[in-house]
PDB file of C-alpha atoms in Angstrom:
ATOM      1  CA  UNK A1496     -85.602 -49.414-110.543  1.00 46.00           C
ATOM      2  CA  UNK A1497     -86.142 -46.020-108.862  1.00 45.00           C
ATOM      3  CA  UNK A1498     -83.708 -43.697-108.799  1.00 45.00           C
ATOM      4  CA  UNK A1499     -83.060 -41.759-105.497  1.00 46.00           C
ATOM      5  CA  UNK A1500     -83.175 -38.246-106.559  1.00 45.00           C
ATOM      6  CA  UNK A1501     -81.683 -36.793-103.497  1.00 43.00           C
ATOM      7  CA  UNK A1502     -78.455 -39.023-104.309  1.00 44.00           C
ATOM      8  CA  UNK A1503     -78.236 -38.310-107.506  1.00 47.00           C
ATOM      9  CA  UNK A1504     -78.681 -34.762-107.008  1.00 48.00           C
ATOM     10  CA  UNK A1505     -75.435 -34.646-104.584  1.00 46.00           C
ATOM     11  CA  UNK A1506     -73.881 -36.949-106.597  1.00 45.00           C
ATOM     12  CA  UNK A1507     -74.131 -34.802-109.535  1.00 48.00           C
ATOM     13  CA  UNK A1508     -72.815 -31.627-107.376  1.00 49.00           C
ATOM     14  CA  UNK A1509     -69.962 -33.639-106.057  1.00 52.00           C
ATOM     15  CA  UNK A1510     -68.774 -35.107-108.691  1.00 55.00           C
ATOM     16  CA  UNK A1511     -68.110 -31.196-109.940  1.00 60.00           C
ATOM     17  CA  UNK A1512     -66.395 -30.242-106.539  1.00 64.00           C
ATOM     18  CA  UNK A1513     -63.945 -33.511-106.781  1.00 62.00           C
ATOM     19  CA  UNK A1514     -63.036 -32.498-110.663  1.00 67.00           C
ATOM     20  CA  UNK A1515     -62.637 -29.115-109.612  1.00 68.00           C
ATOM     21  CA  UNK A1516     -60.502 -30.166-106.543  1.00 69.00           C
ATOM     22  CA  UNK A1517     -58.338 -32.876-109.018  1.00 73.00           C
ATOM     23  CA  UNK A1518     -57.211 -29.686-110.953  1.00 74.00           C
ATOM     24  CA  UNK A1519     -56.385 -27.487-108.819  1.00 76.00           C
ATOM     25  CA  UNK A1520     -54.099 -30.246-107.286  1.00 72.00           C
ATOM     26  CA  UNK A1521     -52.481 -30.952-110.187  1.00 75.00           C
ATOM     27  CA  UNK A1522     -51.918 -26.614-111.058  1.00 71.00           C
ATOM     28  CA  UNK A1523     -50.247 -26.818-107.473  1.00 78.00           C
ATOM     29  CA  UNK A1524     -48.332 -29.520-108.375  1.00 73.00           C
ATOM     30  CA  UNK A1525     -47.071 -28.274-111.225  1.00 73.00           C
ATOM     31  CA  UNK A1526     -45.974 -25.036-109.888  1.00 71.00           C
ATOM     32  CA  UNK A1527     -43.992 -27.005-106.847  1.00 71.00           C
ATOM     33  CA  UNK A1528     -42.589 -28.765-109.589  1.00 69.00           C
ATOM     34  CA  UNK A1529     -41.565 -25.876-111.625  1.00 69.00           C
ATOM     35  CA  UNK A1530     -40.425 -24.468-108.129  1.00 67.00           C
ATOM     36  CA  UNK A1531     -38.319 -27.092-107.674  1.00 62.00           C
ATOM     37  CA  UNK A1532     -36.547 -27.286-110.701  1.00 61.00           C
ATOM     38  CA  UNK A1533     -35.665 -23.567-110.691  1.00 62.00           C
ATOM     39  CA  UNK A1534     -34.226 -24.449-107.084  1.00 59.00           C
ATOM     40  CA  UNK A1535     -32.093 -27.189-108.507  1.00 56.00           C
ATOM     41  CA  UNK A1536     -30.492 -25.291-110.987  1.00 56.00           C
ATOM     42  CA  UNK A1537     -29.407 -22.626-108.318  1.00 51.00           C
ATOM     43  CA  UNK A1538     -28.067 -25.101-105.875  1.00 49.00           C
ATOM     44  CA  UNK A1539     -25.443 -26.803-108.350  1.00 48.00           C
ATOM     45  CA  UNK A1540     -24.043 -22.900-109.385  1.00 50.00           C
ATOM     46  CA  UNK A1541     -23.480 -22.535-105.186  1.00 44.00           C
ATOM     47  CA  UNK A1542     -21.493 -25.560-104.761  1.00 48.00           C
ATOM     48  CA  UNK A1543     -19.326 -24.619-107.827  1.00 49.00           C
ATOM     49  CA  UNK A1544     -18.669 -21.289-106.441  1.00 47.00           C
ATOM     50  CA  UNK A1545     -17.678 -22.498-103.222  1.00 44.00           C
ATOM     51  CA  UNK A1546     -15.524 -25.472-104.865  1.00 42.00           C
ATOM     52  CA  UNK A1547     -13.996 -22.857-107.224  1.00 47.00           C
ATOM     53  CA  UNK A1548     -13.126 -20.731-104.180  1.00 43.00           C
ATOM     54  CA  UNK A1549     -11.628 -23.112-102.421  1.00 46.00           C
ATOM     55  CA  UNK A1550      -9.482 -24.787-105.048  1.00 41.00           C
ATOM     56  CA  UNK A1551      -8.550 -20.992-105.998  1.00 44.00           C
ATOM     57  CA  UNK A1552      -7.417 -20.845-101.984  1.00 43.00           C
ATOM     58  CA  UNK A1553      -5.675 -24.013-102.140  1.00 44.00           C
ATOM     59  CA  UNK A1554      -3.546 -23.602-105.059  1.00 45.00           C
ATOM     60  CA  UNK A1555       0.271 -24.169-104.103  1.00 48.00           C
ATOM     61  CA  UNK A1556       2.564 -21.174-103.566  1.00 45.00           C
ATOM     62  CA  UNK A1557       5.177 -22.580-106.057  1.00 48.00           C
ATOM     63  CA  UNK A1558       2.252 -22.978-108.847  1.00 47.00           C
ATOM     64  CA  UNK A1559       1.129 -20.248-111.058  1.00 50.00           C
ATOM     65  CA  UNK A1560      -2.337 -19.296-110.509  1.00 44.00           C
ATOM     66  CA  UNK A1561      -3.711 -17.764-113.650  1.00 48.00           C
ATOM     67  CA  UNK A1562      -7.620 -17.969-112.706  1.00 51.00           C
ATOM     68  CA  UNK A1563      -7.687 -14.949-110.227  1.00 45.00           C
ATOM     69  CA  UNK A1564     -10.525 -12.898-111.140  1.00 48.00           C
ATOM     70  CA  UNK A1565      -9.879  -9.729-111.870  1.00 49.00           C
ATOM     71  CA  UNK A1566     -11.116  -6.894-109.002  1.00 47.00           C
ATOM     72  CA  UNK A1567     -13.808  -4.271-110.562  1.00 49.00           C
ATOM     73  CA  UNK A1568     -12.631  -1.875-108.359  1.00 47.00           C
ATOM     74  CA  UNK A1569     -11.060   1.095-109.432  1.00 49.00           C
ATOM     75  CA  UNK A1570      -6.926   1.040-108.785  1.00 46.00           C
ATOM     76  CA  UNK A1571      -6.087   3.823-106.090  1.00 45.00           C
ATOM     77  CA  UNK A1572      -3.465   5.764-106.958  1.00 47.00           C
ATOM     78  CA  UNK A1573      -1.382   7.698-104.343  1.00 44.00           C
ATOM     79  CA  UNK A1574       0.061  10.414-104.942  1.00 47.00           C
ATOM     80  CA  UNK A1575       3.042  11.482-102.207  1.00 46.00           C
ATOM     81  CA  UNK A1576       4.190  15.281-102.549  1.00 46.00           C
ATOM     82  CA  UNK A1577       8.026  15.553-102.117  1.00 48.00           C
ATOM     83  CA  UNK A1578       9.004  18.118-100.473  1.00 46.00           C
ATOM     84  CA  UNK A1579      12.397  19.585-101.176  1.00 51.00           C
ATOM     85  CA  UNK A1580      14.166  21.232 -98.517  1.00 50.00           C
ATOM     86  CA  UNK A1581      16.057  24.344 -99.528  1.00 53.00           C
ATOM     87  CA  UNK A1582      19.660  23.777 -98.835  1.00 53.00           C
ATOM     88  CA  UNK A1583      20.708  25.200 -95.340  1.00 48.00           C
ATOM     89  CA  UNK A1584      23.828  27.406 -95.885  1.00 53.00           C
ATOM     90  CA  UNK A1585      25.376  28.105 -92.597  1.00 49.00           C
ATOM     91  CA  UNK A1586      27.414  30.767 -92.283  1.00 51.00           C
ATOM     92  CA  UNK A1587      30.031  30.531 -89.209  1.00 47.00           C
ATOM     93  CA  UNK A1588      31.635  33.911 -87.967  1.00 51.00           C
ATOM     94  CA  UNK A1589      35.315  34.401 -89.060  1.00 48.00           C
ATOM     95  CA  UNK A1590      37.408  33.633 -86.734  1.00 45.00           C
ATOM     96  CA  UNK A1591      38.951  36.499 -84.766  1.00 50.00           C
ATOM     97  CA  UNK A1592      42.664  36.485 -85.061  1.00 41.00           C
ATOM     98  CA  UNK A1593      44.664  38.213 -82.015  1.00 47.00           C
ATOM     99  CA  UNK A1594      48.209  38.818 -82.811  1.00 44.00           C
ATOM    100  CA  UNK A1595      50.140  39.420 -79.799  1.00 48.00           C
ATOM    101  CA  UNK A1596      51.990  42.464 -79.072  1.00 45.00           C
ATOM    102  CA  UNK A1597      55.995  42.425 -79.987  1.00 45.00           C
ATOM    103  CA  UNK A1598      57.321  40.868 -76.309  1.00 40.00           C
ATOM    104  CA  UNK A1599      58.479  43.953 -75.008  1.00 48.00           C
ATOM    105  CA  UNK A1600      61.300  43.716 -71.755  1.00 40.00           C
ATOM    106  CA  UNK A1601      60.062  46.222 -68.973  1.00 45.00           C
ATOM    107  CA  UNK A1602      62.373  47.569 -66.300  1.00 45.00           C
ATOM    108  CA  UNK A1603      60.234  45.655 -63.626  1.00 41.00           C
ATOM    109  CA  UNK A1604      61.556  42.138 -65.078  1.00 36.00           C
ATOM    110  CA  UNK A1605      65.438  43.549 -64.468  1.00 37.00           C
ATOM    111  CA  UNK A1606      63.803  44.180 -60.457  1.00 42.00           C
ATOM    112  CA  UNK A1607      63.594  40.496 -59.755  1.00 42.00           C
ATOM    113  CA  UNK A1608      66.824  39.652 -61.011  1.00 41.00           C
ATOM    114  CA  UNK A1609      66.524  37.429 -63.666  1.00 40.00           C
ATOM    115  CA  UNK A1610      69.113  39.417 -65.742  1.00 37.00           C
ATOM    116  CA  UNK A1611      71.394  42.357 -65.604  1.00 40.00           C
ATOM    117  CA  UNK A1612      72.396  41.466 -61.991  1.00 39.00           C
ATOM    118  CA  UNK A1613      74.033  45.041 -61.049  1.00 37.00           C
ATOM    119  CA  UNK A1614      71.460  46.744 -62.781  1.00 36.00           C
ATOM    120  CA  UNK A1615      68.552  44.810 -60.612  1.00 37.00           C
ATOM    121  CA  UNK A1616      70.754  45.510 -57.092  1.00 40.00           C
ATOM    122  CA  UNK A1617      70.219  48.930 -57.922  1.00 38.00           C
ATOM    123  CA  UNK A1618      66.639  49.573 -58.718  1.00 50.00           C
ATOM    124  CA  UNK A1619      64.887  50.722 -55.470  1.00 73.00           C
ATOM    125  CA  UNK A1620      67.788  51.890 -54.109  1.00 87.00           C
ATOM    126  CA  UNK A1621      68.809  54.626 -56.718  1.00 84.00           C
ATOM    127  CA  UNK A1622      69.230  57.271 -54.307  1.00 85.00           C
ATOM    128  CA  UNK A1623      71.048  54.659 -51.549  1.00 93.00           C
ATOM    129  CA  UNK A1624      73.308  56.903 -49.504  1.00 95.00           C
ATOM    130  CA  UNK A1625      76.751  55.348 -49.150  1.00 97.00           C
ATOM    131  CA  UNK A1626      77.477  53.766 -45.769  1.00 97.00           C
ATOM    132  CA  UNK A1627      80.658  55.290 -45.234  1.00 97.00           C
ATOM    133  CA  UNK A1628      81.782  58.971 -45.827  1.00 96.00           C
ATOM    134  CA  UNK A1629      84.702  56.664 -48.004  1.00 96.00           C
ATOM    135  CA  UNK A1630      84.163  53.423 -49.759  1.00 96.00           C
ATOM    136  CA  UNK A1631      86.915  53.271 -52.271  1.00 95.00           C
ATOM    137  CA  UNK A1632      88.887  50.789 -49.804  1.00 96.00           C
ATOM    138  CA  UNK A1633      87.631  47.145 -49.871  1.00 97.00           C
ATOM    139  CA  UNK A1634      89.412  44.654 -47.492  1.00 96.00           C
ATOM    140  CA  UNK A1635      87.217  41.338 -48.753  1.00 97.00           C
ATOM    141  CA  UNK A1636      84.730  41.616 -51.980  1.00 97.00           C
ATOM    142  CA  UNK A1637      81.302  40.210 -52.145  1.00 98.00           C
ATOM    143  CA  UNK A1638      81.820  36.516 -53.272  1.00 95.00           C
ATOM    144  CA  UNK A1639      78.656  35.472 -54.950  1.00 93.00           C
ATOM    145  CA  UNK A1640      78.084  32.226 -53.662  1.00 92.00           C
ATOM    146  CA  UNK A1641      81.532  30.751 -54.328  1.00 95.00           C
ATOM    147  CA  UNK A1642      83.395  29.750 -51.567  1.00 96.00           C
ATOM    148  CA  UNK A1643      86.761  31.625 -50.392  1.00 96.00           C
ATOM    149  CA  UNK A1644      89.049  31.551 -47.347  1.00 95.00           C
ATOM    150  CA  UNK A1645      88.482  33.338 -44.546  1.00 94.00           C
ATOM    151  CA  UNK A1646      91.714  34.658 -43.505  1.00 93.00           C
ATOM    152  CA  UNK A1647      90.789  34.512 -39.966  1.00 94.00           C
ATOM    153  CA  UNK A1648      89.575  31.198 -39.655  1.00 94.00           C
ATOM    154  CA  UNK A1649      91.515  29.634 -42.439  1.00 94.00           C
ATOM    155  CA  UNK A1650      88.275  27.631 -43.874  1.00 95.00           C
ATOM    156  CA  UNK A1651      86.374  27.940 -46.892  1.00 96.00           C
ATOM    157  CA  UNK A1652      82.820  29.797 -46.762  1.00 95.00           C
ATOM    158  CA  UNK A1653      80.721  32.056 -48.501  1.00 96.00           C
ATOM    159  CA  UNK A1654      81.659  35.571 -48.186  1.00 97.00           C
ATOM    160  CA  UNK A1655      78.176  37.204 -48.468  1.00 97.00           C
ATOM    161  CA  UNK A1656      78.844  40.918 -47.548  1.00 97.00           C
ATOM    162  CA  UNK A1657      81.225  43.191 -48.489  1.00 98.00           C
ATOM    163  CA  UNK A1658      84.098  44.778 -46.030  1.00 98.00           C
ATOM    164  CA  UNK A1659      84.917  47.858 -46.217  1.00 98.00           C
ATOM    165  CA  UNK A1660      87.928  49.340 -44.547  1.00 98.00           C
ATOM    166  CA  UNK A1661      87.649  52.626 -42.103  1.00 97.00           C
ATOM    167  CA  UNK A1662      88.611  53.860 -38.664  1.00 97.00           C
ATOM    168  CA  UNK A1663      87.366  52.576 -35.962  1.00 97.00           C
ATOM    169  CA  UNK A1664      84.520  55.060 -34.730  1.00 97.00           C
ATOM    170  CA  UNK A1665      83.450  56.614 -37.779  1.00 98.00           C
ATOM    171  CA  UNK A1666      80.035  57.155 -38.833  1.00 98.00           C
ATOM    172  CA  UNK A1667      77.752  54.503 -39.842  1.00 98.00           C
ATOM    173  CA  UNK A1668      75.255  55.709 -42.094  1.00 98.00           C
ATOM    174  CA  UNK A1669      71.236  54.503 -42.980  1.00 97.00           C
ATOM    175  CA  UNK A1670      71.466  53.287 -46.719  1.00 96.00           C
ATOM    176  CA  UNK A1671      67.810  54.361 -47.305  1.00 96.00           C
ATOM    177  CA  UNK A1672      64.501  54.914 -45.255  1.00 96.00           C
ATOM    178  CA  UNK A1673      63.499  52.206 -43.136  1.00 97.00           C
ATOM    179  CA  UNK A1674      63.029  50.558 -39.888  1.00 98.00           C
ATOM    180  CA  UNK A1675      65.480  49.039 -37.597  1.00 98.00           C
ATOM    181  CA  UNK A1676      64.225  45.395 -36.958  1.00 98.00           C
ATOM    182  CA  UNK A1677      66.507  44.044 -35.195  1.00 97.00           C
ATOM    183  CA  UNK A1678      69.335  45.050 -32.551  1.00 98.00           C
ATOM    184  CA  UNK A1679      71.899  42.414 -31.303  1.00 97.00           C
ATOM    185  CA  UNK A1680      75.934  41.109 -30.401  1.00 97.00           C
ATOM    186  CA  UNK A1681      76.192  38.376 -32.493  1.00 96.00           C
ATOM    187  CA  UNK A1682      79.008  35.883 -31.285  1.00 95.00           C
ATOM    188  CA  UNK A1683      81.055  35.943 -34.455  1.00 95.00           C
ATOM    189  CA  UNK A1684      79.684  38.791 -36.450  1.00 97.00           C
ATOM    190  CA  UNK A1685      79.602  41.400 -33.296  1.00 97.00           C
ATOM    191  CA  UNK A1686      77.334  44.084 -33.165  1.00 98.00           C
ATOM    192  CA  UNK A1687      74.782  43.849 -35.743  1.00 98.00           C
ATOM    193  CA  UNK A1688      72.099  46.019 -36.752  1.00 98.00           C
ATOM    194  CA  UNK A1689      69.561  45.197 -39.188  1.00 98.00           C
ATOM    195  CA  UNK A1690      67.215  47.954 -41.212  1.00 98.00           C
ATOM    196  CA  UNK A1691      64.536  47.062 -42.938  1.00 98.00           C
ATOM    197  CA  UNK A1692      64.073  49.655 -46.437  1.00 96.00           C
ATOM    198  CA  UNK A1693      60.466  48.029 -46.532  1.00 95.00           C
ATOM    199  CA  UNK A1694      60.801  48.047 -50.745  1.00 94.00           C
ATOM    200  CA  UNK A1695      62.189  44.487 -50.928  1.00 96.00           C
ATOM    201  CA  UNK A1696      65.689  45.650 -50.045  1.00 97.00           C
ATOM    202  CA  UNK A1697      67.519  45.239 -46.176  1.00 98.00           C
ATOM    203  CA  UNK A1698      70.692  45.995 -45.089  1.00 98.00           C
ATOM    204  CA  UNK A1699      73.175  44.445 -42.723  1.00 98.00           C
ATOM    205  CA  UNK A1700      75.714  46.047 -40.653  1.00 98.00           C
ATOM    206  CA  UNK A1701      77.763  44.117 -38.293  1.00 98.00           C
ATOM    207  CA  UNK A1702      81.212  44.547 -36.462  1.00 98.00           C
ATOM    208  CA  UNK A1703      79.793  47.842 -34.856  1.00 98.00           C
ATOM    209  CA  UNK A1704      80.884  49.672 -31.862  1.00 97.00           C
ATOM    210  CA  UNK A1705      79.014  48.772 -28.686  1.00 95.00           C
ATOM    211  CA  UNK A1706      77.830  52.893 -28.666  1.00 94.00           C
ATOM    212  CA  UNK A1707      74.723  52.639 -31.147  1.00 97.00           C
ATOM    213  CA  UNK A1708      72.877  55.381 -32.242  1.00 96.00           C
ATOM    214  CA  UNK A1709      69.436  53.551 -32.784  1.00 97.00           C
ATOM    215  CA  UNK A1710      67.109  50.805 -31.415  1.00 97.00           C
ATOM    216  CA  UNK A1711      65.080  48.123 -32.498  1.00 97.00           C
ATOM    217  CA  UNK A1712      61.712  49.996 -33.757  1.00 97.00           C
ATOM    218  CA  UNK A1713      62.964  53.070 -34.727  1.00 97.00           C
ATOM    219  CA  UNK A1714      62.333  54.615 -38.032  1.00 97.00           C
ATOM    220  CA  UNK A1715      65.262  56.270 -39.850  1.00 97.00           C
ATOM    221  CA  UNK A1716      65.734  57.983 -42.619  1.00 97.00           C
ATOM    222  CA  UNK A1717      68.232  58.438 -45.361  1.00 96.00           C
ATOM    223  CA  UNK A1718      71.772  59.280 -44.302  1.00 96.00           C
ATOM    224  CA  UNK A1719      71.021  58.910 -40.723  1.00 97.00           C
ATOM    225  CA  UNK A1720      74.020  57.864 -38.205  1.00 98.00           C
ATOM    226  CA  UNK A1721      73.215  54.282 -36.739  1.00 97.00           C
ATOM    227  CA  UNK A1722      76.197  53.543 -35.103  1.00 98.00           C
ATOM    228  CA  UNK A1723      80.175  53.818 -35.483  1.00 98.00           C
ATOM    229  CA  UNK A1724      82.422  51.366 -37.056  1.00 98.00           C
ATOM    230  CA  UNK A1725      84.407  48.856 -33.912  1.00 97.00           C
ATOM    231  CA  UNK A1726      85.952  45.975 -33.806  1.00 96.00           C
ATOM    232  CA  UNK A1727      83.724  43.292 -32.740  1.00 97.00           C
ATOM    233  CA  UNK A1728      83.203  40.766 -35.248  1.00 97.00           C
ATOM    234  CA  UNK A1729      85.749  37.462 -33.988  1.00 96.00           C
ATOM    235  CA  UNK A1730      85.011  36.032 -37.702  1.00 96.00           C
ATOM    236  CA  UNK A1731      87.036  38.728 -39.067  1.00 96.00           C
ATOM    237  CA  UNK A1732      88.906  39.539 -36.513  1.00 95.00           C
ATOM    238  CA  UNK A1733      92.634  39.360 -38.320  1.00 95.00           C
ATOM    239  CA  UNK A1734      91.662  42.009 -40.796  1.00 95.00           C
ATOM    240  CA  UNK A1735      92.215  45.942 -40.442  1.00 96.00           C
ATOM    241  CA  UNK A1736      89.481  47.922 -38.721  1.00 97.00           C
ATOM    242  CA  UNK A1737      86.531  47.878 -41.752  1.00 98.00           C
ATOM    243  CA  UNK A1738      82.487  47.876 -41.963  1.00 98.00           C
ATOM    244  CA  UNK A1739      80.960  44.128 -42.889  1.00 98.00           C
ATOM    245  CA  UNK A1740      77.751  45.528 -44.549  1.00 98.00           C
ATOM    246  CA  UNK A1741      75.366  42.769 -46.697  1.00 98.00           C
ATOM    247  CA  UNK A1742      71.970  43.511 -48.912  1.00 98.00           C
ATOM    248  CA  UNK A1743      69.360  41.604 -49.482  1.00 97.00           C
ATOM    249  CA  UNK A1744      67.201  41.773 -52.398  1.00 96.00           C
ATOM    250  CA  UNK A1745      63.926  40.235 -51.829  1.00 96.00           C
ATOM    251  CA  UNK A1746      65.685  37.079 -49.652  1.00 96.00           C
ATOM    252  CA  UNK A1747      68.846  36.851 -52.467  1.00 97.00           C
ATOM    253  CA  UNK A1748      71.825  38.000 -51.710  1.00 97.00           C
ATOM    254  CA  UNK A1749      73.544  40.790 -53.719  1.00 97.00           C
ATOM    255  CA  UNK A1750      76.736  42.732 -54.059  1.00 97.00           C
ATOM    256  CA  UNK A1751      76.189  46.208 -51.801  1.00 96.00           C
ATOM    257  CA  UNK A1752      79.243  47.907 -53.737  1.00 95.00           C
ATOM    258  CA  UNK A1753      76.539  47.934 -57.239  1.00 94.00           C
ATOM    259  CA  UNK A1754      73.786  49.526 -54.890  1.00 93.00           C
ATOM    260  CA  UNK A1755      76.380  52.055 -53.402  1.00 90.00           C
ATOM    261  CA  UNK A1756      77.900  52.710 -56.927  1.00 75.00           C
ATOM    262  CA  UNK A1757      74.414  53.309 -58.062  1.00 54.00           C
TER     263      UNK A1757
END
């Protein structure tokens, strides 16, 4: 039997390449082996973290938990600064203390006759001339505000003036400066003339003569003759011959024998 050398020759040559070939398989096989056993062992240490996590999540509030791992991160530490505030002493200015003046009782408080009232009647009027050249005779006194009987009339009234007795036709004097402000025949107080001292103070004269020395408007002065003493008031008309003379002290009435005395 011949032997076909061109066979055999490429039979010898492959049989080399397919040996060759088996090994190298089985090399690569081992290594994927190896490979995958290395794999393995990894995989199983994955799932047990992740099991261990979340049983470690899990774990019930009202159980102790004593597996926490412990952090390998350094504890921060804060440090706050306090900061003391010096005390604030605040120092309020002493109070100021005013101690009033001793109450001290000026003339000017007598003037609007709230006390002394003969004293009051006569400030402003310290130089008043007397109406009459004689005023020591009085008929019917200044009644302050109580009532008494008019002898004339034979009721009871307020006797706000003063009467004075004199002749009938003597001189009717100006108490003090002024103005006459008003002229006029009054039906029960006669002829009446009113002068204005322009200091708080005015005088009344009534039961005058008809013959008047003055007008309403004129100025007069201390002393001057306004009229002469008649017998014209009806109110009065039962007395002797005399001068009804009033004051008033800013609108009050007031006794004209303490100016006149004055």
């Amino acid at each position: 039997m011949k032997k076909n050398e061109l066979t055999d020759k490429y039979y010898g040559k492959g049989s080399k390449g397919f040996y060759a070939a088996l090994g190298i398989s089985a090399v690569m096989v081992a290594a994927a082996c190896l490979f995958a056993h290395k794999q393995g062992d990894a995989i199983p240490d994955i799932r047990n973290s992740a099991v261990k996590t979340q049983i470690t999540a899990e774990t019930p509030v009202d159980r102790r938990v004593t597996n926490i791992p412990k952090t390998s991160s350094p504890a921060i530490s804060i440090t706050s600064a306090i900061v003391t505030a010096p005390p604030v002493q605040a120092t309020l200015p002493a109070a100021e203390i005013t101690v009033d003046a001793p109450f001290e009782v000026e003339d000017s408080f007598f003037e609007q006759g709230q006390a002394e009232p003969a004293a009051a009647e006569s400030k402003g009027m310290e130089n008043a001339c007397a109406p009459l050249s004689d005023i020591s005779q009085v008929i019917e006194p200044f009644s302050g505000g109580e009532l008494v009987k008019n002898a004339t009339t034979g009721t009871w009234q307020t006797h706000n003036g003063t009467d004075i007795a004199a002749e009938v036709g003597a001189d009717v004097m100006a108490a003090e400066n002024g103005e006459i402000t008003s002229v006029s025949n009054d039906p029960l107080w006669g002829v009446t003339v009113v002068l204005d001292h322009k200091n708080g103070y005015i005088t009344k004269y009534c039961g005058l003569g008809a013959d008047l020395a003055v007008q309403q408007g004129d100025s007069v002065n201390r002393g001057d003759v306004i009229g002469a003493v008649g017998e014209t008031a009806d109110i009065e008309s039962t007395e002797a011959p005399h001068l009804h003379i009033e004051i008033t002290h800013n609108g009050e009435l007031i006794d004209p024998m303490t100016v006149f005395k004055a």
